Coordinates of C-alpha atoms in Angstrom, one line a residue:
X164 CA 24.9 -3.9 37.6
X165 CA 21.3 -4.0 37.4
X166 CA 19.7 -7.6 38.1
X167 CA 17.3 -8.3 34.6
X168 CA 14.4 -7.5 37.2
X169 CA 15.6 -4.1 38.1
X170 CA 16.0 -4.0 34.0
X171 CA 13.2 -4.7 33.0
X172 CA 11.4 -2.7 36.2
X173 CA 13.7 0.3 34.8
X174 CA 12.9 -0.1 31.3
X175 CA 9.2 -0.6 31.6
X176 CA 9.1 2.8 33.8
X177 CA 10.8 4.5 30.7
X178 CA 9.0 3.4 29.0
X179 CA 4.7 3.8 30.1
X180 CA 6.3 7.3 31.1
X181 CA 5.8 8.4 27.8
X182 CA 2.9 6.3 27.2
X183 CA -0.4 6.3 28.6
X184 CA -0.5 2.2 28.8
X185 CA -4.0 0.6 29.8
X186 CA -3.5 -2.8 30.1
X187 CA -1.5 -5.6 31.7
X188 CA 2.2 -7.3 31.4
X189 CA 4.0 -10.4 31.8
X190 CA 7.2 -12.3 31.2
X191 CA 7.4 -16.4 32.8
X192 CA 10.1 -18.1 32.8
X193 CA 10.4 -21.6 33.3
X194 CA 7.0 -21.8 34.7
X195 CA 7.9 -18.4 37.4
X196 CA 7.1 -15.0 36.4
X197 CA 10.0 -12.9 36.1
X198 CA 7.6 -10.0 35.9
X199 CA 4.7 -8.7 36.0
X200 CA 2.6 -4.4 35.6
X201 CA -0.9 -3.4 35.7
X202 CA -1.8 -0.7 34.4
X203 CA -4.3 1.9 34.2
X204 CA -8.0 1.4 34.1
X205 CA -10.7 -1.9 33.8
X206 CA -13.6 1.1 33.8
X207 CA -13.0 4.2 34.3
X208 CA -16.6 5.3 34.6
X209 CA -16.2 3.4 38.2
X210 CA -12.8 4.3 38.2
X211 CA -11.3 0.2 38.6
X212 CA -8.1 -0.7 38.0
X213 CA -6.8 -3.1 36.2
X214 CA -4.8 -5.9 37.5
X215 CA -3.3 -9.2 35.9
X216 CA -7.1 -11.0 36.3
X217 CA -8.5 -9.0 33.9
X218 CA -9.7 -10.3 30.7
X219 CA -8.9 -8.3 27.2
X220 CA -10.2 -8.7 23.9
X221 CA -7.0 -10.2 21.9
X222 CA -8.3 -8.9 18.3
X223 CA -6.2 -11.0 15.7
X224 CA -3.9 -13.4 18.5
X225 CA -7.4 -15.5 18.3
X226 CA -6.1 -16.1 14.5
X227 CA -4.0 -19.2 16.7
X228 CA -7.6 -20.4 18.5
X229 CA -8.6 -21.0 14.7
X230 CA -5.6 -22.1 13.1
X231 CA -5.6 -25.0 16.0
X232 CA -9.4 -26.0 15.6
X233 CA -8.6 -26.3 12.4
X234 CA -5.5 -28.9 12.5
X235 CA -7.9 -30.5 15.0
X236 CA -10.4 -31.0 12.5
X237 CA -7.3 -32.2 10.2
X238 CA -6.0 -35.0 12.9
X239 CA -9.4 -36.0 13.7
X240 CA -9.5 -36.8 9.1
X241 CA -12.8 -35.0 9.0
X242 CA -11.0 -32.1 6.1
X243 CA -7.6 -31.7 4.5
X244 CA -6.0 -28.9 4.7
X245 CA -4.6 -29.6 1.0
X246 CA -8.0 -29.5 -0.6
X247 CA -10.3 -27.0 -1.8
X248 CA -11.9 -24.4 0.5
X249 CA -15.3 -25.4 -0.8
X250 CA -15.6 -28.6 -0.1
X251 CA -15.6 -28.0 4.0
X252 CA -18.4 -24.8 3.3
X253 CA -22.2 -24.2 2.8
X254 CA -23.1 -23.8 -0.8
X255 CA -24.0 -20.4 -0.2
X256 CA -20.7 -19.3 1.1
X257 CA -18.2 -21.1 -1.0
X258 CA -15.1 -20.1 -1.9
X259 CA -13.1 -20.4 -5.7
X260 CA -12.8 -24.0 -6.3
X261 CA -8.6 -23.4 -6.0
X262 CA -8.6 -21.6 -3.1
X263 CA -7.2 -24.7 -0.3
X264 CA -7.5 -24.6 3.4
X265 CA -3.5 -24.4 3.6
X266 CA -4.4 -21.0 1.4
X267 CA -6.7 -20.1 3.8
X268 CA -4.1 -20.8 6.5
X269 CA -1.1 -18.9 4.9
X270 CA -2.8 -15.4 3.9
X271 CA -2.0 -16.7 0.7
X272 CA -5.9 -17.7 -0.5
X273 CA -5.3 -14.5 -2.6
X274 CA -9.0 -13.2 -1.9
X275 CA -10.0 -9.5 -2.3
X276 CA -8.9 -7.7 1.3
X277 CA -12.1 -5.7 2.0
X278 CA -9.8 -4.0 5.2
X279 CA -9.3 -0.3 3.5
X280 CA -10.6 2.8 2.8
X281 CA -12.3 2.1 -0.7
X282 CA -15.6 -0.4 1.2
X283 CA -17.6 1.0 3.7
X284 CA -16.7 -1.3 6.8
X285 CA -15.2 0.5 8.6
X286 CA -17.4 3.4 8.1
X287 CA -20.2 1.7 9.2
X288 CA -21.5 -2.1 8.1
X289 CA -20.0 -3.5 10.8
X290 CA -22.1 -1.8 13.6
X291 CA -24.8 -3.4 11.6
X292 CA -27.3 -6.5 13.1
X293 CA -25.0 -9.1 11.8
X294 CA -25.6 -11.5 8.7
X295 CA -23.6 -14.3 7.8
X296 CA -25.1 -14.8 4.5
X297 CA -24.7 -10.8 3.5
X298 CA -20.9 -10.3 4.7
X299 CA -19.8 -12.9 2.7
X300 CA -21.5 -11.6 -0.7
X301 CA -21.1 -8.1 0.2
X302 CA -17.2 -8.4 1.2
X303 CA -15.8 -11.7 0.8
X304 CA -17.3 -13.4 -2.9
X305 CA -15.3 -11.2 -4.4
X306 CA -12.8 -12.6 -7.5
X307 CA -9.6 -13.3 -6.2
X308 CA -6.9 -10.5 -6.9
X309 CA -4.6 -13.6 -7.7
X310 CA -3.9 -16.1 -7.8
X311 CA -4.0 -19.0 -5.4
X312 CA -1.0 -19.3 -3.5
X313 CA 1.0 -16.8 -5.1
X314 CA 1.4 -13.5 -3.0
X315 CA 1.5 -13.3 1.0
X316 CA -1.5 -11.2 1.5
X317 CA -3.0 -10.9 5.6
X318 CA -6.4 -10.3 5.0
X319 CA -9.4 -11.5 8.3
X320 CA -11.4 -12.9 5.4
X321 CA -9.7 -15.7 5.4
X322 CA -9.3 -16.3 9.4
X323 CA -13.6 -16.1 8.4
X324 CA -13.3 -18.4 6.3
X325 CA -12.1 -20.9 8.6
X326 CA -14.4 -19.8 11.8
X327 CA -17.4 -21.3 9.4
X328 CA -15.5 -24.8 7.9
X329 CA -14.8 -25.4 11.7
X330 CA -18.5 -24.5 12.1
X331 CA -19.6 -26.5 8.8
X332 CA -17.6 -29.5 9.2
X333 CA -17.8 -29.6 13.0
X334 CA -21.6 -28.9 13.5
X335 CA -21.2 -26.6 16.2
X336 CA -20.9 -22.7 16.9
X337 CA -17.0 -21.4 16.5
X338 CA -17.4 -20.5 20.4
X339 CA -18.6 -23.8 21.1
X340 CA -15.9 -25.9 19.6
X341 CA -12.9 -23.7 21.7
X342 CA -14.6 -23.7 24.5
X343 CA -15.6 -28.1 24.4
X344 CA -11.6 -28.7 22.7
X345 CA -9.6 -26.6 23.2
X346 CA -10.1 -24.3 26.5
X347 CA -12.0 -26.6 28.7
X348 CA -9.0 -29.7 27.9
X349 CA -6.5 -27.0 28.7
X350 CA -8.3 -25.3 31.6
X351 CA -8.8 -21.5 30.2
X352 CA -12.1 -21.3 32.3
X353 CA -11.3 -17.6 31.3
X354 CA -11.2 -17.5 27.9
X355 CA -14.4 -17.4 25.7
X356 CA -15.3 -16.0 22.5
X357 CA -17.1 -12.6 22.5
X358 CA -21.0 -12.4 20.7
X359 CA -21.0 -9.0 21.0
X360 CA -24.2 -9.9 23.6
X361 CA -23.0 -11.6 26.5
X362 CA -22.1 -9.8 29.6
X363 CA -18.1 -10.8 30.0
X364 CA -17.4 -11.2 34.1
X365 CA -13.9 -9.1 34.0
X366 CA -13.2 -7.9 31.0
X367 CA -11.8 -4.5 30.3
X368 CA -13.4 -2.1 28.4
X369 CA -11.7 -0.6 25.6
X370 CA -11.2 2.8 25.2
X371 CA -9.2 5.4 22.3
X372 CA -8.1 8.2 21.7
X373 CA -9.2 11.8 20.9
X374 CA -6.3 13.6 20.6
X375 CA -5.5 14.4 24.6
X376 CA -8.6 13.3 25.7
X377 CA -9.5 9.2 26.6
X378 CA -13.1 8.4 25.1
X379 CA -15.2 5.4 24.6
X380 CA -13.9 3.1 21.8
X381 CA -16.6 3.0 19.3
X382 CA -19.5 0.1 19.2
X383 CA -18.3 -3.1 17.2
X384 CA -19.8 -5.5 16.2
X385 CA -17.7 -8.6 17.2
X386 CA -19.6 -11.2 15.0
X387 CA -18.1 -9.8 12.1
X388 CA -14.6 -10.9 13.8
X389 CA -15.2 -14.6 13.9
X390 CA -11.9 -16.6 13.2
X391 CA -10.1 -13.2 12.7
X392 CA -11.0 -11.9 16.4
X393 CA -13.0 -12.0 19.1
X394 CA -11.6 -14.0 21.6
X395 CA -11.3 -13.1 25.4
X396 CA -8.8 -14.1 27.6
X397 CA -6.8 -13.3 30.3
X398 CA -2.9 -14.2 31.4
X399 CA -3.1 -17.4 33.3
X400 CA -4.9 -18.9 30.8
X401 CA -2.8 -17.2 28.0
X402 CA -0.2 -18.8 30.0
X403 CA -1.6 -22.0 30.3
X404 CA -2.4 -21.8 26.0
X405 CA 1.0 -21.1 25.7
X406 CA 1.8 -24.3 27.8
X407 CA 0.1 -26.4 25.2
X408 CA 1.7 -25.2 22.0
X409 CA 5.6 -26.0 24.0
X410 CA 4.5 -29.5 25.2
X411 CA 2.5 -30.3 21.8
X412 CA -0.5 -31.1 23.4
X413 CA -3.8 -31.8 21.9
X414 CA -2.4 -32.6 18.3
X415 CA -0.7 -35.8 17.1
X416 CA 3.0 -34.3 16.2
X417 CA 2.4 -34.4 12.5
X418 CA -0.2 -31.8 13.0
X419 CA 1.9 -29.8 14.9
X420 CA 4.6 -29.9 13.0
X421 CA 2.2 -28.8 9.9
X422 CA 1.2 -25.9 12.2
X423 CA 4.2 -24.7 13.0
X424 CA 6.2 -24.5 9.3
X425 CA 7.0 -21.6 7.8
X426 CA 5.4 -20.4 5.0
X427 CA 5.3 -16.7 2.9
X428 CA 6.4 -14.2 4.8
X429 CA 7.6 -15.9 8.1
X430 CA 4.1 -16.9 8.2
X431 CA 2.8 -20.2 10.0
X432 CA -0.8 -21.4 10.7
X433 CA -2.1 -18.6 13.0
X434 CA 1.4 -17.6 13.9
X435 CA 4.6 -16.0 13.0
X436 CA 8.1 -17.1 12.8
X437 CA 11.7 -15.5 12.9
X438 CA 14.8 -16.9 14.0
X439 CA 15.8 -14.5 17.0
X440 CA 18.7 -14.5 19.9
X441 CA 19.9 -18.1 17.9
X442 CA 16.9 -19.7 18.6
X443 CA 13.1 -19.9 17.2
X444 CA 10.0 -17.4 17.9
X445 CA 6.5 -17.6 17.2
X446 CA 4.6 -15.1 18.2
X447 CA 1.4 -12.8 17.2
X448 CA 0.0 -9.7 17.7
X449 CA -3.0 -8.1 17.9
X450 CA -5.0 -4.4 16.8
X451 CA -8.2 -3.0 16.8
X452 CA -10.7 -0.5 17.9
X453 CA -8.7 -0.1 21.4
X454 CA -7.1 -3.2 21.2
X455 CA -2.9 -3.6 21.2
X456 CA -1.7 -7.0 22.3
X457 CA 1.1 -9.0 21.6
X458 CA 2.0 -12.3 22.8
X459 CA 6.4 -13.9 21.8
X460 CA 6.5 -18.0 22.8
X461 CA 9.9 -19.1 22.7
X462 CA 10.0 -22.6 23.6
X463 CA 13.7 -23.8 23.3
X464 CA 14.1 -21.7 26.6
X465 CA 10.6 -22.1 27.9
X466 CA 10.1 -18.3 28.1
X467 CA 6.6 -16.5 27.3
X468 CA 5.4 -12.9 27.2
X469 CA 2.1 -11.3 27.4
X470 CA 0.9 -7.9 26.5
X471 CA -2.6 -7.3 26.6
X472 CA -3.9 -3.7 26.7
X473 CA -7.6 -1.9 26.1
X474 CA -6.6 1.3 24.7
X475 CA -4.2 2.1 22.6
X476 CA -1.5 3.8 24.3
X477 CA 1.8 1.5 23.2
X478 CA 3.9 0.2 20.1
X479 CA 2.9 -3.1 21.4
X480 CA 5.2 -4.8 19.6
X481 CA 8.1 -2.1 20.8
X482 CA 8.1 -2.9 23.4
X483 CA 7.4 -6.3 23.9
X484 CA 11.0 -6.6 21.5
X485 CA 12.6 -4.5 23.9
X486 CA 11.6 -7.3 26.8
X487 CA 12.6 -9.6 25.1
X488 CA 15.9 -7.6 24.1
X489 CA 16.6 -7.3 27.7
X490 CA 16.0 -11.0 28.5
X491 CA 18.2 -12.2 26.3
X492 CA 20.9 -9.7 27.5
X493 CA 22.4 -8.9 24.2
X494 CA 25.7 -7.4 25.5
X495 CA 27.5 -4.0 24.5
X496 CA 30.4 -6.5 22.6
X497 CA 26.6 -7.6 20.7
X498 CA 24.9 -4.5 19.8
X499 CA 28.7 -2.9 18.2
X500 CA 28.8 -4.2 16.0
X501 CA 25.8 -2.8 14.6
X502 CA 27.5 0.3 14.4
X503 CA 29.3 2.0 11.8
X504 CA 28.5 3.8 8.2
X505 CA 26.0 2.4 6.4
X506 CA 25.5 5.3 3.6
X507 CA 28.2 7.8 3.6
X508 CA 27.9 11.0 5.4
X509 CA 24.1 9.9 6.0
X510 CA 23.7 7.1 7.7
X511 CA 25.8 6.6 10.5
X512 CA 25.0 4.9 13.5
X513 CA 26.6 4.9 16.5
X514 CA 26.8 3.3 20.3
X515 CA 24.2 5.8 22.1
X516 CA 21.9 4.8 19.3
X517 CA 22.1 0.5 19.9
X518 CA 22.7 0.8 23.4
X519 CA 20.0 1.3 25.7
X520 CA 17.2 -0.5 24.2
X521 CA 15.1 2.8 23.9

């Protein structure tokens, strides 16, 4: 019988043998690192390998920091998440008065979603010089496509607006607010918000695949990611963040209850919630040019799973879920419950398909 560590290593070795992964994996249970792996290059140009201390762009994993910062302002009475968002935005960034801060946090604002092929944002605009007003007018300030609160629609515009709310209400730049009120108190000294200009020490460069070749990631102006992405961090800092949420630091009990409350489509505020293995799992991933990230929180058993990648060589969600399955020791008897005929002569699942975490 393989030990838990051997199972994690065996699965990871087999998985990464198939996929060209640059990045790190870390699993921490009850404060003890039970599995970790660093792979690939932080800089191919200089032959520098990734280590567990490498710093990675987080992409949409950043949303939980934005949501938490908003709840800090809510906790202090500086804003009310149930009030219209335009009350907390500069006049030039005002949006439909039916949209509350809660709608932005829960991706139920109904705002136009510009992340599609009809627009030219990914065709080139995201490489231009950043102008907040131009960005807002051209891509966000459109007639809502659905009534506020009617439907879940994951939309980065919601979190761009939340970052601007943080700036307007606090009087500080978004990155400065996170640094002063989240990162410093939590000793997240390796975490920062990328403004696209600053030199960030020990940061892994992003790469993508061009068929069989690994190439440098195309330029992307991170200023356009404000609130929705753009955070850079490492495993040590992200565990400190996990501990903050586990131990309910920095926010009141009432604010935490709201932060973790599930809304439409299993989305809370900057995190997804699912019942898994008989307990709560909070998680979020990130996908952007050259970035694949995923983090899972299991507070009941004090388990944290982190996957950070600076290329697009894996499905981080599949890998993360497989590691979670192994960690929870799903028995063959449990897995056999999924065996059987689902559609006569068409869909049948046997034991080989559910055992092995493949």
